[in-house]
């Protein structure tokens, strides 16, 4: 590819429509994780490798950048000449500090982000983090070592490393360079190499309750008029997923889905066909993925209602009444759980082999209709 044909690649570490984690000053609902890191820092038990875990979109990258700003703005050890400063009470930093200003500008030399790079043709992002990116990290560590200050490596996300990249990073974790802190973000830590997990201290982040979700969404965008209770329950307490729902009108789509299923066991085929047709075409791929996910989510919530009782928070008006009708007991819950598992596998297979989107959605809707009869 010639230089004039180069394309601007999206940043794989940023959720579309949301501020970049490095630009997010506050982290909502993760006081326990922050306290765990501060306790280690204040007591001199800092680990060189930290594994930030938890569901996707709960603030792991935001915490990584908060830690990076915090560590890089800490005063150098003066040997006790003026006495030990009081232990920090939070990870907050002065946004006007030169380090913070450079981080916001993306020009801080003490930070390296290991992430997915361009694919072989340079026309898009690679599907995983490859060993070439780890080689760039090694060059950063070698060149920045002469400056003598702290250095921060953020891996976003560690789940995306291929085998070669993971083994190359493992060698760095086994023999860490001086004054380097590794911050590995992982949504599914069980899939990482056990040797990588064993060389890191874990910080587990929690899903957000509705009140914390409202605060986080207000910080990310104007969330004053949002149905944060529905967003929290449908996103599983993930701000990142909530933003995706907002960007793709996910609440409205879920309302349409619940309204359609309210016609069961006599499915309104006209509305069903209109729903299936609405996600066809390349421009609607994101909405297609969203709809498949919402169908799975509805089935999971339906099965859960048969076991735990009425839904405490509705994702859409009428959902609780519909769930009580379609899944009144544990026996019905077993049936719907099986449908959820079967259709989830079918959706993944259909996406993998590029089945016609409308046909796949209609097939799933008809199977749900059969189960409700």
mmCIF file of N, CA and C in Angstrom, residues 32-128:
data_model
loop_
_atom_site.group_PDB
_atom_site.id
_atom_site.type_symbol
_atom_site.label_atom_id
_atom_site.label_comp_id
_atom_site.label_asym_id
_atom_site.label_seq_id
_atom_site.Cartn_x
_atom_site.Cartn_y
_atom_site.Cartn_z
ATOM 1 N N UNK A 32 -13.113 0.050 45.677
ATOM 2 C CA UNK A 32 -12.399 -1.089 46.268
ATOM 3 C C UNK A 32 -11.119 -1.394 45.491
ATOM 4 N N UNK A 33 -11.187 -1.388 44.159
ATOM 5 C CA UNK A 33 -10.003 -1.664 43.349
ATOM 6 C C UNK A 33 -8.956 -0.569 43.536
ATOM 7 N N UNK A 34 -9.388 0.692 43.553
ATOM 8 C CA UNK A 34 -8.450 1.796 43.751
ATOM 9 C C UNK A 34 -7.779 1.689 45.113
ATOM 10 N N UNK A 35 -8.567 1.342 46.149
ATOM 11 C CA UNK A 35 -8.007 1.225 47.496
ATOM 12 C C UNK A 35 -6.973 0.107 47.561
ATOM 13 N N UNK A 36 -7.215 -0.978 46.815
ATOM 14 C CA UNK A 36 -6.250 -2.078 46.809
ATOM 15 C C UNK A 36 -4.915 -1.659 46.238
ATOM 16 N N UNK A 37 -4.953 -0.870 45.161
ATOM 17 C CA UNK A 37 -3.691 -0.407 44.577
ATOM 18 C C UNK A 37 -3.005 0.598 45.502
ATOM 19 N N UNK A 38 -3.759 1.538 46.061
ATOM 20 C CA UNK A 38 -3.169 2.550 46.944
ATOM 21 C C UNK A 38 -2.544 1.921 48.177
ATOM 22 N N UNK A 39 -3.184 0.880 48.698
ATOM 23 C CA UNK A 39 -2.635 0.208 49.883
ATOM 24 C C UNK A 39 -1.283 -0.418 49.567
ATOM 25 N N UNK A 40 -1.175 -1.036 48.381
ATOM 26 C CA UNK A 40 0.098 -1.640 47.987
ATOM 27 C C UNK A 40 1.159 -0.566 47.784
ATOM 28 N N UNK A 41 0.783 0.541 47.162
ATOM 29 C CA UNK A 41 1.735 1.628 46.917
ATOM 30 C C UNK A 41 2.212 2.243 48.234
ATOM 31 N N UNK A 42 1.281 2.510 49.148
ATOM 32 C CA UNK A 42 1.615 3.220 50.384
ATOM 33 C C UNK A 42 2.419 2.369 51.356
ATOM 34 N N UNK A 43 2.288 1.047 51.249
ATOM 35 C CA UNK A 43 3.001 0.163 52.177
ATOM 36 C C UNK A 43 4.268 -0.437 51.567
ATOM 37 N N UNK A 44 4.641 0.046 50.398
ATOM 38 C CA UNK A 44 5.870 -0.436 49.781
ATOM 39 C C UNK A 44 5.775 -1.841 49.220
ATOM 40 N N UNK A 45 4.557 -2.291 48.926
ATOM 41 C CA UNK A 45 4.389 -3.646 48.387
ATOM 42 C C UNK A 45 3.913 -3.588 46.934
ATOM 43 N N UNK A 46 4.470 -2.631 46.211
ATOM 44 C CA UNK A 46 4.106 -2.484 44.807
ATOM 45 C C UNK A 46 4.595 -3.668 43.985
ATOM 46 N N UNK A 47 3.715 -4.186 43.159
ATOM 47 C CA UNK A 47 4.068 -5.272 42.251
ATOM 48 C C UNK A 47 4.406 -4.668 40.898
ATOM 49 N N UNK A 48 5.272 -5.348 40.145
ATOM 50 C CA UNK A 48 5.620 -4.814 38.824
ATOM 51 C C UNK A 48 4.548 -5.109 37.788
ATOM 52 N N UNK A 49 3.699 -6.092 38.059
ATOM 53 C CA UNK A 49 2.658 -6.464 37.111
ATOM 54 C C UNK A 49 1.292 -6.486 37.776
ATOM 55 N N UNK A 50 0.318 -5.815 37.163
ATOM 56 C CA UNK A 50 -1.037 -5.764 37.689
ATOM 57 C C UNK A 50 -2.009 -6.237 36.616
ATOM 58 N N UNK A 51 -2.926 -7.118 37.012
ATOM 59 C CA UNK A 51 -3.937 -7.645 36.103
ATOM 60 C C UNK A 51 -5.281 -7.040 36.497
ATOM 61 N N UNK A 52 -5.798 -6.159 35.655
ATOM 62 C CA UNK A 52 -7.064 -5.475 35.911
ATOM 63 C C UNK A 52 -8.171 -6.273 35.233
ATOM 64 N N UNK A 53 -9.028 -6.898 36.053
ATOM 65 C CA UNK A 53 -10.025 -7.821 35.519
ATOM 66 C C UNK A 53 -11.442 -7.347 35.854
ATOM 67 N N UNK A 54 -12.399 -7.936 35.174
ATOM 68 C CA UNK A 54 -13.801 -7.604 35.368
ATOM 69 C C UNK A 54 -14.504 -7.598 34.030
ATOM 70 N N UNK A 55 -15.832 -7.513 34.032
ATOM 71 C CA UNK A 55 -16.584 -7.503 32.772
ATOM 72 C C UNK A 55 -16.151 -6.356 31.870
ATOM 73 N N UNK A 56 -16.398 -6.516 30.587
ATOM 74 C CA UNK A 56 -16.064 -5.482 29.619
ATOM 75 C C UNK A 56 -16.845 -4.195 29.916
ATOM 76 N N UNK A 57 -16.149 -3.068 29.880
ATOM 77 C CA UNK A 57 -16.822 -1.787 29.980
ATOM 78 C C UNK A 57 -17.075 -1.261 31.373
ATOM 79 N N UNK A 58 -16.432 -1.840 32.421
ATOM 80 C CA UNK A 58 -16.693 -1.362 33.784
ATOM 81 C C UNK A 58 -15.644 -0.364 34.271
ATOM 82 N N UNK A 59 -14.651 -0.035 33.427
ATOM 83 C CA UNK A 59 -13.687 0.987 33.812
ATOM 84 C C UNK A 59 -12.266 0.511 33.978
ATOM 85 N N UNK A 60 -11.930 -0.661 33.459
ATOM 86 C CA UNK A 60 -10.571 -1.191 33.645
ATOM 87 C C UNK A 60 -9.536 -0.305 32.968
ATOM 88 N N UNK A 61 -9.818 0.129 31.743
ATOM 89 C CA UNK A 61 -8.869 1.001 31.042
ATOM 90 C C UNK A 61 -8.782 2.360 31.715
ATOM 91 N N UNK A 62 -9.910 2.873 32.179
ATOM 92 C CA UNK A 62 -9.895 4.148 32.907
ATOM 93 C C UNK A 62 -9.027 4.044 34.148
ATOM 94 N N UNK A 63 -9.142 2.924 34.876
ATOM 95 C CA UNK A 63 -8.301 2.723 36.063
ATOM 96 C C UNK A 63 -6.833 2.625 35.674
ATOM 97 N N UNK A 64 -6.536 1.941 34.573
ATOM 98 C CA UNK A 64 -5.142 1.820 34.135
ATOM 99 C C UNK A 64 -4.537 3.198 33.880
ATOM 100 N N UNK A 65 -5.287 4.071 33.205
ATOM 101 C CA UNK A 65 -4.770 5.420 32.930
ATOM 102 C C UNK A 65 -4.691 6.258 34.199
ATOM 103 N N UNK A 66 -5.610 6.056 35.142
ATOM 104 C CA UNK A 66 -5.522 6.763 36.423
ATOM 105 C C UNK A 66 -4.252 6.344 37.165
ATOM 106 N N UNK A 67 -3.966 5.049 37.159
ATOM 107 C CA UNK A 67 -2.749 4.564 37.804
ATOM 108 C C UNK A 67 -1.515 5.128 37.111
ATOM 109 N N UNK A 68 -1.554 5.159 35.769
ATOM 110 C CA UNK A 68 -0.406 5.689 35.014
ATOM 111 C C UNK A 68 -0.144 7.142 35.387
ATOM 112 N N UNK A 69 -1.190 7.974 35.390
ATOM 113 C CA UNK A 69 -1.015 9.386 35.761
ATOM 114 C C UNK A 69 -0.508 9.516 37.185
ATOM 115 N N UNK A 70 -1.083 8.705 38.073
ATOM 116 C CA UNK A 70 -0.698 8.758 39.487
ATOM 117 C C UNK A 70 0.785 8.438 39.667
ATOM 118 N N UNK A 71 1.231 7.326 39.088
ATOM 119 C CA UNK A 71 2.622 6.908 39.276
ATOM 120 C C UNK A 71 3.599 7.899 38.651
ATOM 121 N N UNK A 72 3.267 8.410 37.482
ATOM 122 C CA UNK A 72 4.200 9.301 36.791
ATOM 123 C C UNK A 72 4.259 10.697 37.411
ATOM 124 N N UNK A 73 3.305 11.029 38.263
ATOM 125 C CA UNK A 73 3.322 12.349 38.908
ATOM 126 C C UNK A 73 3.793 12.277 40.363
ATOM 127 N N UNK A 74 4.150 11.077 40.814
ATOM 128 C CA UNK A 74 4.657 10.961 42.185
ATOM 129 C C UNK A 74 6.060 11.559 42.268
ATOM 130 N N UNK A 75 6.357 12.289 43.356
ATOM 131 C CA UNK A 75 7.696 12.886 43.488
ATOM 132 C C UNK A 75 8.763 11.818 43.609
ATOM 133 N N UNK A 76 9.954 12.151 43.118
ATOM 134 C CA UNK A 76 11.081 11.221 43.209
ATOM 135 C C UNK A 76 11.469 11.021 44.663
ATOM 136 N N UNK A 77 12.001 9.873 44.989
ATOM 137 C CA UNK A 77 12.459 9.576 46.350
ATOM 138 C C UNK A 77 13.654 10.464 46.686
ATOM 139 N N UNK A 78 13.489 11.267 47.752
ATOM 140 C CA UNK A 78 14.579 12.175 48.123
ATOM 141 C C UNK A 78 15.465 11.617 49.226
ATOM 142 N N UNK A 79 15.298 10.306 49.488
ATOM 143 C CA UNK A 79 16.141 9.689 50.506
ATOM 144 C C UNK A 79 15.736 10.055 51.917
ATOM 145 N N UNK A 80 14.552 10.625 52.081
ATOM 146 C CA UNK A 80 14.092 10.958 53.418
ATOM 147 C C UNK A 80 14.590 12.289 53.934
ATOM 148 N N UNK A 81 15.187 13.110 53.068
ATOM 149 C CA UNK A 81 15.771 14.381 53.503
ATOM 150 C C UNK A 81 14.723 15.278 54.154
ATOM 151 N N UNK A 82 13.514 15.287 53.596
ATOM 152 C CA UNK A 82 12.463 16.144 54.131
ATOM 153 C C UNK A 82 11.365 15.337 54.825
ATOM 154 N N UNK A 83 11.643 14.081 55.133
ATOM 155 C CA UNK A 83 10.640 13.246 55.768
ATOM 156 C C UNK A 83 9.690 12.641 54.749
ATOM 157 N N UNK A 84 9.095 11.533 55.132
ATOM 158 C CA UNK A 84 8.186 10.847 54.217
ATOM 159 C C UNK A 84 6.893 11.635 54.089
ATOM 160 N N UNK A 85 6.414 11.830 52.859
ATOM 161 C CA UNK A 85 5.141 12.530 52.668
ATOM 162 C C UNK A 85 3.994 11.656 53.168
ATOM 163 N N UNK A 86 2.863 12.232 53.492
ATOM 164 C CA UNK A 86 1.721 11.415 53.921
ATOM 165 C C UNK A 86 1.258 10.526 52.779
ATOM 166 N N UNK A 87 0.750 9.334 53.095
ATOM 167 C CA UNK A 87 0.300 8.438 52.015
ATOM 168 C C UNK A 87 -0.843 9.071 51.240
ATOM 169 N N UNK A 88 -0.881 8.888 49.921
ATOM 170 C CA UNK A 88 -1.957 9.490 49.117
ATOM 171 C C UNK A 88 -3.306 8.882 49.479
ATOM 172 N N UNK A 89 -4.329 9.707 49.436
ATOM 173 C CA UNK A 89 -5.676 9.264 49.785
ATOM 174 C C UNK A 89 -6.462 8.801 48.565
ATOM 175 N N UNK A 90 -5.983 9.140 47.373
ATOM 176 C CA UNK A 90 -6.682 8.738 46.155
ATOM 177 C C UNK A 90 -5.706 8.741 44.992
ATOM 178 N N UNK A 91 -6.187 8.285 43.847
ATOM 179 C CA UNK A 91 -5.375 8.292 42.630
ATOM 180 C C UNK A 91 -5.551 9.584 41.836
ATOM 181 N N UNK A 92 -6.262 10.542 42.395
ATOM 182 C CA UNK A 92 -6.494 11.806 41.694
ATOM 183 C C UNK A 92 -5.179 12.536 41.432
ATOM 184 N N UNK A 93 -5.097 13.179 40.287
ATOM 185 C CA UNK A 93 -3.922 13.965 39.923
ATOM 186 C C UNK A 93 -4.364 15.338 39.418
ATOM 187 N N UNK A 94 -3.443 16.266 39.455
ATOM 188 C CA UNK A 94 -3.724 17.617 38.964
ATOM 189 C C UNK A 94 -3.755 17.591 37.439
ATOM 190 N N UNK A 95 -4.889 17.909 36.826
ATOM 191 C CA UNK A 95 -4.968 17.850 35.354
ATOM 192 C C UNK A 95 -4.019 18.823 34.664
ATOM 193 N N UNK A 96 -3.513 19.822 35.406
ATOM 194 C CA UNK A 96 -2.580 20.777 34.814
ATOM 195 C C UNK A 96 -1.129 20.345 34.975
ATOM 196 N N UNK A 97 -0.898 19.227 35.655
ATOM 197 C CA UNK A 97 0.468 18.723 35.781
ATOM 198 C C UNK A 97 1.017 18.423 34.381
ATOM 199 N N UNK A 98 2.296 18.722 34.136
ATOM 200 C CA UNK A 98 2.858 18.476 32.797
ATOM 201 C C UNK A 98 2.662 17.050 32.305
ATOM 202 N N UNK A 99 2.791 16.067 33.202
ATOM 203 C CA UNK A 99 2.581 14.680 32.793
ATOM 204 C C UNK A 99 1.156 14.476 32.294
ATOM 205 N N UNK A 100 0.190 15.002 33.058
ATOM 206 C CA UNK A 100 -1.217 14.845 32.674
ATOM 207 C C UNK A 100 -1.503 15.528 31.339
ATOM 208 N N UNK A 101 -0.938 16.696 31.152
ATOM 209 C CA UNK A 101 -1.158 17.411 29.888
ATOM 210 C C UNK A 101 -0.581 16.623 28.711
ATOM 211 N N UNK A 102 0.587 16.003 28.934
ATOM 212 C CA UNK A 102 1.173 15.198 27.853
ATOM 213 C C UNK A 102 0.354 13.938 27.595
ATOM 214 N N UNK A 103 -0.176 13.344 28.655
ATOM 215 C CA UNK A 103 -1.003 12.150 28.476
ATOM 216 C C UNK A 103 -2.256 12.493 27.680
ATOM 217 N N UNK A 104 -2.913 13.589 28.015
ATOM 218 C CA UNK A 104 -4.109 13.998 27.268
ATOM 219 C C UNK A 104 -3.778 14.244 25.799
ATOM 220 N N UNK A 105 -2.559 14.743 25.543
ATOM 221 C CA UNK A 105 -2.137 15.025 24.166
ATOM 222 C C UNK A 105 -1.613 13.780 23.461
ATOM 223 N N UNK A 106 -1.497 12.677 24.198
ATOM 224 C CA UNK A 106 -0.964 11.447 23.613
ATOM 225 C C UNK A 106 0.519 11.499 23.336
ATOM 226 N N UNK A 107 1.245 12.323 24.122
ATOM 227 C CA UNK A 107 2.676 12.501 23.859
ATOM 228 C C UNK A 107 3.554 12.222 25.074
ATOM 229 N N UNK A 108 3.020 11.510 26.082
ATOM 230 C CA UNK A 108 3.824 11.221 27.269
ATOM 231 C C UNK A 108 4.827 10.099 26.953
ATOM 232 N N UNK A 109 6.138 10.385 27.048
ATOM 233 C CA UNK A 109 7.141 9.375 26.673
ATOM 234 C C UNK A 109 7.268 8.231 27.673
ATOM 235 N N UNK A 110 6.652 8.378 28.843
ATOM 236 C CA UNK A 110 6.783 7.331 29.848
ATOM 237 C C UNK A 110 5.693 6.278 29.784
ATOM 238 N N UNK A 111 4.802 6.353 28.789
ATOM 239 C CA UNK A 111 3.695 5.404 28.673
ATOM 240 C C UNK A 111 3.746 4.715 27.319
ATOM 241 N N UNK A 112 3.571 3.405 27.338
ATOM 242 C CA UNK A 112 3.451 2.638 26.093
ATOM 243 C C UNK A 112 2.169 1.821 26.184
ATOM 244 N N UNK A 113 1.358 1.872 25.129
ATOM 245 C CA UNK A 113 0.122 1.090 25.082
ATOM 246 C C UNK A 113 0.304 -0.053 24.088
ATOM 247 N N UNK A 114 0.254 -1.263 24.595
ATOM 248 C CA UNK A 114 0.333 -2.452 23.741
ATOM 249 C C UNK A 114 -1.092 -2.804 23.313
ATOM 250 N N UNK A 115 -1.372 -2.678 22.019
ATOM 251 C CA UNK A 115 -2.717 -2.882 21.497
ATOM 252 C C UNK A 115 -2.633 -3.448 20.084
ATOM 253 N N UNK A 116 -3.775 -3.749 19.525
ATOM 254 C CA UNK A 116 -3.809 -4.259 18.155
ATOM 255 C C UNK A 116 -3.326 -3.197 17.175
ATOM 256 N N UNK A 117 -2.508 -3.612 16.230
ATOM 257 C CA UNK A 117 -2.015 -2.713 15.197
ATOM 258 C C UNK A 117 -2.688 -2.993 13.869
ATOM 259 N N UNK A 118 -2.106 -2.486 12.811
ATOM 260 C CA UNK A 118 -2.669 -2.665 11.476
ATOM 261 C C UNK A 118 -2.532 -4.110 11.018
ATOM 262 N N UNK A 119 -3.427 -4.531 10.148
ATOM 263 C CA UNK A 119 -3.311 -5.862 9.563
ATOM 264 C C UNK A 119 -2.220 -5.883 8.504
ATOM 265 N N UNK A 120 -2.052 -7.031 7.861
ATOM 266 C CA UNK A 120 -0.936 -7.194 6.926
ATOM 267 C C UNK A 120 -0.997 -6.232 5.752
ATOM 268 N N UNK A 121 -2.201 -5.830 5.340
ATOM 269 C CA UNK A 121 -2.339 -4.946 4.189
ATOM 270 C C UNK A 121 -2.433 -3.473 4.594
ATOM 271 N N UNK A 122 -2.560 -3.210 5.888
ATOM 272 C CA UNK A 122 -2.677 -1.837 6.351
ATOM 273 C C UNK A 122 -4.039 -1.219 6.106
ATOM 274 N N UNK A 123 -5.022 -2.051 5.740
ATOM 275 C CA UNK A 123 -6.355 -1.540 5.426
ATOM 276 C C UNK A 123 -7.307 -1.586 6.613
ATOM 277 N N UNK A 124 -6.862 -2.165 7.693
ATOM 278 C CA UNK A 124 -7.722 -2.288 8.868
ATOM 279 C C UNK A 124 -6.914 -2.775 10.047
ATOM 280 N N UNK A 125 -7.613 -3.008 11.167
ATOM 281 C CA UNK A 125 -6.943 -3.488 12.371
ATOM 282 C C UNK A 125 -6.739 -4.995 12.310
ATOM 283 N N UNK A 126 -5.645 -5.434 12.883
ATOM 284 C CA UNK A 126 -5.414 -6.867 13.044
ATOM 285 C C UNK A 126 -6.440 -7.438 14.011
ATOM 286 N N UNK A 127 -6.718 -8.714 13.876
ATOM 287 C CA UNK A 127 -7.678 -9.367 14.755
ATOM 288 C C UNK A 127 -7.099 -9.648 16.135
ATOM 289 N N UNK A 128 -5.793 -9.558 16.267
ATOM 290 C CA UNK A 128 -5.165 -9.819 17.558
ATOM 291 C C UNK A 128 -3.912 -8.974 17.721
#
